[in-house]
DNA sequence: GAATTTGTTCTATACAATATAGAACAAATT
DNA sequence: AATTTGTTCTATATTGTATAGAACAAATTC
């Protein structure tokens, strides 16, 4: 899986990495049960510091996406049933609400927002089916 | 309109303010053409620094939501037709993609994501109709 | 069993971002 | 004429981000 980091973007490196790993899993480039590269190996590939990758991995663990096994490695979690009162669900809802509110204020109509969401989901699923 | 700031949250104060103003407009608490309070007045109400409010206002202007008239004030912009190649559209798409990818990875199904989006839109529109 | 790799923990440094404070300015409003 | 407005400037303190290196113990590999 290809990861591209822009060192001087306004988004922190560890956040760029976290987002791209999540999108990579959504696209099916990596599957539940798969191991992520070691923090040293990935840091070497990306040309960033070990601690930066480590911070991203712990961010992913906090969001319930991977499981870090001490002294061993990081494994992609199997999807669990997310209840509406979990903090994971609240986090997703908050992110969606921010984006949707901004879209509506800018004049994007309700139907267009829903169509955009559908097309994003289709885009994410597109390549996942090939695997 | 009620704005609540948490000074010690991990989200910067100016970002909290920007999001809540956007949501407030989406809910119809403020309308296009309305003026925002002066940076000094709002800073006083919220108990934060003038420059923090100013930074939020300029963030809103950069996103096309308000227009700052020098030496006068800030006015909420009228919604414009957003084309798919505008940077506003790209920004919305990126935010939605991040949230949706995370939702799918956590095991929220496609239909549930679409239902969640619909319910968020309804929630935002709920009070706007009363006005 | 020995060597290597693993995440973890610690100190240290450099730089940028955030937030506050105060002052001064010129234009707009009252 | 007085006040309010956003703007601009200096200044400071704190936090966040990123890098660097070292050391450790557990896990894995050979």
Coordinates of C-alpha atoms (C1' of nucleotides) in Angstrom, one line a residue:
Chain A
X1 CA 0.0 0.0 0.0
X2 CA 1.3 3.4 -1.0
X3 CA 1.5 6.1 1.6
X4 CA 2.4 9.6 0.7
X5 CA 3.4 12.1 3.4
X6 CA 3.7 15.9 2.9
X7 CA 6.1 17.1 5.7
X8 CA 5.2 20.7 5.4
X9 CA 1.4 20.5 5.2
X10 CA -0.7 22.1 7.9
X11 CA -1.9 18.6 8.8
X12 CA 0.5 16.9 11.2
X13 CA 2.4 14.0 9.8
X14 CA 1.0 11.5 12.3
X15 CA -2.5 12.6 11.4
X16 CA -1.8 12.2 7.7
X17 CA -0.6 8.7 8.4
X18 CA -3.6 7.8 10.5
X19 CA -6.0 8.9 7.9
X20 CA -4.3 7.1 5.0
X21 CA -4.1 3.9 7.0
X22 CA -7.8 4.1 7.7
X23 CA -8.6 4.8 4.1
X24 CA -6.3 1.9 3.0
X25 CA -8.2 -0.5 5.2
X26 CA -11.5 0.8 3.9
X27 CA -10.3 0.3 0.4
X28 CA -9.3 -3.3 1.2
X29 CA -5.6 -2.8 0.7
X30 CA -5.2 -4.2 4.2
X31 CA -7.6 -6.6 6.0
X32 CA -8.5 -7.4 9.6
X33 CA -5.9 -9.8 11.0
X34 CA -3.1 -8.3 8.9
X35 CA -0.1 -6.9 10.7
X36 CA 1.1 -3.3 10.2
X37 CA 4.8 -2.8 9.6
X38 CA 6.9 -2.2 12.6
X39 CA 7.2 1.4 13.7
X40 CA 10.9 1.4 12.7
X41 CA 10.3 -0.1 9.3
X42 CA 7.5 2.2 8.3
X43 CA 9.4 5.2 9.7
X44 CA 12.3 4.2 7.5
X45 CA 10.2 3.8 4.4
X46 CA 8.5 7.2 4.9
X47 CA 11.6 9.0 6.0
X48 CA 10.0 10.1 9.3
X49 CA 10.8 9.5 12.9
X50 CA 10.0 6.3 14.7
X51 CA 8.0 8.2 17.4
X52 CA 5.8 9.9 14.8
X53 CA 4.7 6.5 13.5
X54 CA 4.3 5.3 17.0
X55 CA 2.0 8.2 17.8
X56 CA -0.1 7.4 14.7
X57 CA -0.5 3.7 15.8
X58 CA -1.6 4.7 19.2
X59 CA -4.1 7.1 17.7
X60 CA -5.5 4.2 15.6
X61 CA -5.7 2.0 18.7
X62 CA -7.6 4.7 20.6
X63 CA -10.1 4.7 17.8
X64 CA -10.6 1.0 17.9
X65 CA -9.0 0.3 14.5
X66 CA -5.9 -1.6 15.4
X67 CA -4.7 -3.6 18.4
X68 CA -1.2 -3.1 19.6
X69 CA 0.4 -6.2 21.1
X70 CA 3.3 -5.1 23.4
X71 CA 6.7 -6.1 22.1
X72 CA 5.1 -7.8 19.1
X73 CA 3.3 -5.6 16.7
X74 CA 0.1 -3.9 15.5
X75 CA -2.8 -5.9 14.1
X76 CA -5.9 -4.6 12.3
X77 CA -9.0 -5.2 14.3
X78 CA -12.0 -7.1 13.1
X79 CA -15.1 -4.8 12.7
X80 CA -17.3 -4.9 15.8
X81 CA -20.9 -4.0 16.1
X82 CA -20.8 -0.3 17.0
X83 CA -23.6 0.7 19.3
X84 CA -25.0 4.3 19.2
X85 CA -23.8 5.1 22.7
X86 CA -20.1 4.2 22.1
X87 CA -17.6 7.0 22.0
X88 CA -16.5 5.7 18.5
X89 CA -20.0 6.3 17.3
X90 CA -20.0 9.8 18.8
X91 CA -16.7 10.6 17.2
X92 CA -18.0 9.6 13.7
X93 CA -21.2 11.5 14.2
X94 CA -19.3 14.7 15.2
X95 CA -17.0 14.5 12.2
X96 CA -20.0 13.9 9.9
X97 CA -22.0 16.7 11.4
X98 CA -19.1 19.3 11.0
X99 CA -18.7 18.4 7.3
X100 CA -22.4 18.3 6.6
X101 CA -23.2 21.6 8.3
X102 CA -20.4 23.3 6.3
X103 CA -21.8 21.8 3.1
X104 CA -25.3 23.0 3.8
X105 CA -24.1 26.5 4.7
X106 CA -22.2 26.7 1.5
X107 CA -25.3 26.0 -0.5
X108 CA -25.0 22.3 -1.3
X109 CA -28.5 20.9 -1.2
X110 CA -29.6 18.0 0.9
X111 CA -29.9 15.7 -2.1
X112 CA -26.5 16.6 -3.4
X113 CA -25.0 15.9 0.0
X114 CA -26.6 12.4 0.1
X115 CA -25.4 11.8 -3.5
X116 CA -21.9 12.8 -2.5
X117 CA -21.9 10.5 0.4
X118 CA -23.1 7.6 -1.7
X119 CA -20.5 8.3 -4.4
X120 CA -17.7 8.4 -1.7
X121 CA -18.8 5.0 -0.3
X122 CA -18.9 3.5 -3.8
X123 CA -15.4 4.9 -4.5
X124 CA -14.1 3.3 -1.3
X125 CA -15.8 0.0 -2.1
X126 CA -14.7 0.0 -5.7
X127 CA -11.3 -1.6 -5.4
X128 CA -12.1 -3.6 -2.3
X129 CA -14.3 -5.9 -4.4
X130 CA -11.5 -6.8 -6.7
X131 CA -9.4 -8.4 -4.0
Chain B
X1 CA -27.1 31.9 19.8
X2 CA -25.4 30.0 22.6
X3 CA -21.7 29.3 22.1
X4 CA -19.8 27.0 24.5
X5 CA -16.0 27.0 24.6
X6 CA -14.0 24.4 26.4
X7 CA -10.6 26.1 27.0
X8 CA -8.7 22.9 27.8
X9 CA -10.1 20.6 25.1
X10 CA -7.7 19.2 22.5
X11 CA -9.5 21.2 19.8
X12 CA -8.1 24.8 19.6
X13 CA -10.5 27.5 20.8
X14 CA -10.6 29.2 17.4
X15 CA -11.6 25.9 15.8
X16 CA -14.3 25.2 18.3
X17 CA -15.7 28.7 17.6
X18 CA -15.5 28.2 13.8
X19 CA -17.4 24.9 14.0
X20 CA -20.2 26.2 16.3
X21 CA -20.8 29.3 14.1
X22 CA -21.1 27.1 11.0
X23 CA -23.5 24.8 12.8
X24 CA -25.4 27.8 14.1
X25 CA -25.9 29.1 10.6
X26 CA -26.9 25.6 9.4
X27 CA -29.5 25.5 12.1
X28 CA -30.9 28.8 11.1
X29 CA -29.9 30.7 14.3
X30 CA -28.2 33.1 12.0
X31 CA -29.0 34.0 8.5
X32 CA -27.2 35.2 5.4
X33 CA -26.9 39.0 5.7
X34 CA -26.8 39.0 9.5
X35 CA -23.8 40.5 11.1
X36 CA -21.6 38.6 13.5
X37 CA -20.7 40.3 16.8
X38 CA -17.5 42.4 16.8
X39 CA -14.4 40.5 17.7
X40 CA -14.1 42.4 20.9
X41 CA -17.7 41.9 22.0
X42 CA -17.7 38.2 21.3
X43 CA -14.3 37.8 22.9
X44 CA -15.6 39.5 26.0
X45 CA -18.7 37.3 26.1
X46 CA -16.8 34.1 25.7
X47 CA -13.9 35.1 28.0
X48 CA -11.3 34.6 25.4
X49 CA -8.8 36.9 23.6
X50 CA -9.8 39.2 20.8
X51 CA -7.2 37.7 18.5
X52 CA -8.6 34.2 19.0
X53 CA -12.0 35.4 17.7
X54 CA -10.3 37.2 14.9
X55 CA -8.5 34.1 13.8
X56 CA -11.8 32.2 13.7
X57 CA -13.5 34.9 11.6
X58 CA -10.7 34.8 9.1
X59 CA -11.0 31.0 9.0
X60 CA -14.7 31.4 8.2
X61 CA -13.9 33.9 5.5
X62 CA -11.3 31.6 3.9
X63 CA -14.0 28.9 3.7
X64 CA -16.4 31.2 2.0
X65 CA -18.9 31.4 4.9
X66 CA -18.6 35.0 5.9
X67 CA -17.4 38.2 4.4
X68 CA -15.2 40.6 6.5
X69 CA -15.7 44.2 5.7
X70 CA -12.6 46.1 6.9
X71 CA -13.2 48.5 9.8
X72 CA -16.8 47.6 9.7
X73 CA -17.8 44.0 10.6
X74 CA -18.4 40.4 9.5
X75 CA -21.5 39.4 7.5
X76 CA -22.8 36.0 6.8
X77 CA -22.5 35.2 3.0
X78 CA -25.4 34.1 0.9
X79 CA -25.1 30.5 -0.3
X80 CA -23.5 30.3 -3.7
X81 CA -23.7 27.5 -6.3
X82 CA -20.7 25.3 -5.4
X83 CA -19.1 23.7 -8.4
X84 CA -17.3 20.4 -8.1
X85 CA -13.9 21.8 -9.0
X86 CA -13.9 24.5 -6.3
X87 CA -11.6 24.2 -3.4
X88 CA -14.6 24.5 -1.1
X89 CA -16.1 21.3 -2.6
X90 CA -12.8 19.5 -2.3
X91 CA -12.5 20.4 1.4
X92 CA -16.0 19.1 2.1
X93 CA -15.3 15.9 0.1
X94 CA -12.1 15.3 2.1
X95 CA -13.8 15.7 5.4
X96 CA -16.6 13.5 4.5
X97 CA -14.3 10.8 3.1
X98 CA -12.3 10.7 6.3
X99 CA -15.4 10.3 8.5
X100 CA -17.0 7.7 6.2
X101 CA -13.8 5.6 5.8
X102 CA -13.5 5.5 9.6
X103 CA -17.1 4.5 9.9
X104 CA -16.8 1.7 7.4
X105 CA -13.6 0.3 9.0
X106 CA -15.3 0.3 12.4
X107 CA -18.0 -1.9 11.0
X108 CA -20.8 0.6 10.4
X109 CA -22.6 -0.7 7.3
X110 CA -23.3 1.4 4.1
X111 CA -27.0 1.7 4.8
X112 CA -26.3 2.7 8.4
X113 CA -23.9 5.4 7.3
X114 CA -26.5 6.8 4.8
X115 CA -29.2 6.7 7.5
X116 CA -26.9 8.5 9.9
X117 CA -26.2 11.2 7.3
X118 CA -29.9 11.7 6.7
X119 CA -30.7 11.9 10.4
X120 CA -27.9 14.5 10.8
X121 CA -29.3 16.6 8.0
X122 CA -32.8 16.3 9.5
X123 CA -31.5 17.3 12.9
X124 CA -29.8 20.4 11.4
X125 CA -32.9 21.3 9.5
X126 CA -35.3 20.7 12.4
X127 CA -35.1 24.0 14.1
X128 CA -34.4 26.0 11.0
X129 CA -37.9 25.5 9.8
X130 CA -39.5 27.0 12.8
X131 CA -37.9 30.4 12.2
Chain C
dG1 C1' 20.5 -20.8 23.3
dA2 C1' 22.0 -16.6 20.8
dA3 C1' 21.0 -12.9 17.9
dT4 C1' 17.7 -9.9 16.3
dT5 C1' 13.5 -7.3 16.3
dT6 C1' 9.8 -5.6 18.8
dG7 C1' 7.3 -1.7 21.4
dT8 C1' 8.3 1.1 25.4
dT9 C1' 10.4 4.6 28.0
dC10 C1' 13.5 8.2 29.0
dT11 C1' 16.0 12.7 28.1
dA12 C1' 16.9 16.4 24.9
dT13 C1' 16.4 19.7 21.4
dA14 C1' 14.2 22.7 17.8
dC15 C1' 10.5 24.7 15.8
dA16 C1' 5.7 25.8 15.0
dA17 C1' 1.0 26.6 16.8
dT18 C1' -2.0 28.4 20.1
dA19 C1' -3.4 31.9 23.3
dT20 C1' -3.0 35.9 25.8
dA21 C1' -1.8 40.9 26.5
dG22 C1' -1.3 45.6 25.4
dA23 C1' -0.7 49.3 22.4
dA24 C1' -1.4 52.1 18.4
dC25 C1' -3.6 53.2 14.0
dA26 C1' -7.0 54.6 10.5
dA27 C1' -11.5 54.0 8.8
dA28 C1' -16.3 53.4 9.8
dT29 C1' -20.1 54.3 12.6
dT30 C1' -22.8 56.7 16.1
Chain D
dA1 C1' -16.7 64.8 18.1
dA2 C1' -16.6 60.4 20.3
dT3 C1' -16.9 55.7 19.9
dT4 C1' -16.3 51.4 17.7
dT5 C1' -14.4 48.8 14.1
dG6 C1' -10.8 45.6 12.2
dT7 C1' -5.9 45.8 11.6
dT8 C1' -1.1 45.6 12.8
dC9 C1' 2.7 45.4 15.8
dT10 C1' 5.6 43.6 19.7
dA11 C1' 5.9 40.4 23.5
dT12 C1' 5.4 36.4 26.3
dA13 C1' 4.0 31.7 27.9
dT14 C1' 2.4 27.3 27.0
dT15 C1' 1.5 23.5 24.3
dG16 C1' 2.0 20.5 20.2
dT17 C1' 4.8 18.5 16.7
dA18 C1' 9.0 16.3 15.1
dT19 C1' 13.4 14.7 15.5
dA20 C1' 17.4 12.3 17.8
dG21 C1' 19.6 8.9 20.6
dA22 C1' 19.9 5.7 24.1
dA23 C1' 18.5 1.9 26.9
dC24 C1' 15.3 -1.8 28.3
dA25 C1' 12.8 -6.1 28.5
dA26 C1' 9.8 -9.1 26.0
dA27 C1' 9.0 -11.4 21.7
dT28 C1' 10.6 -13.4 17.6
dT29 C1' 13.9 -15.5 14.6
dC30 C1' 17.8 -18.2 13.4

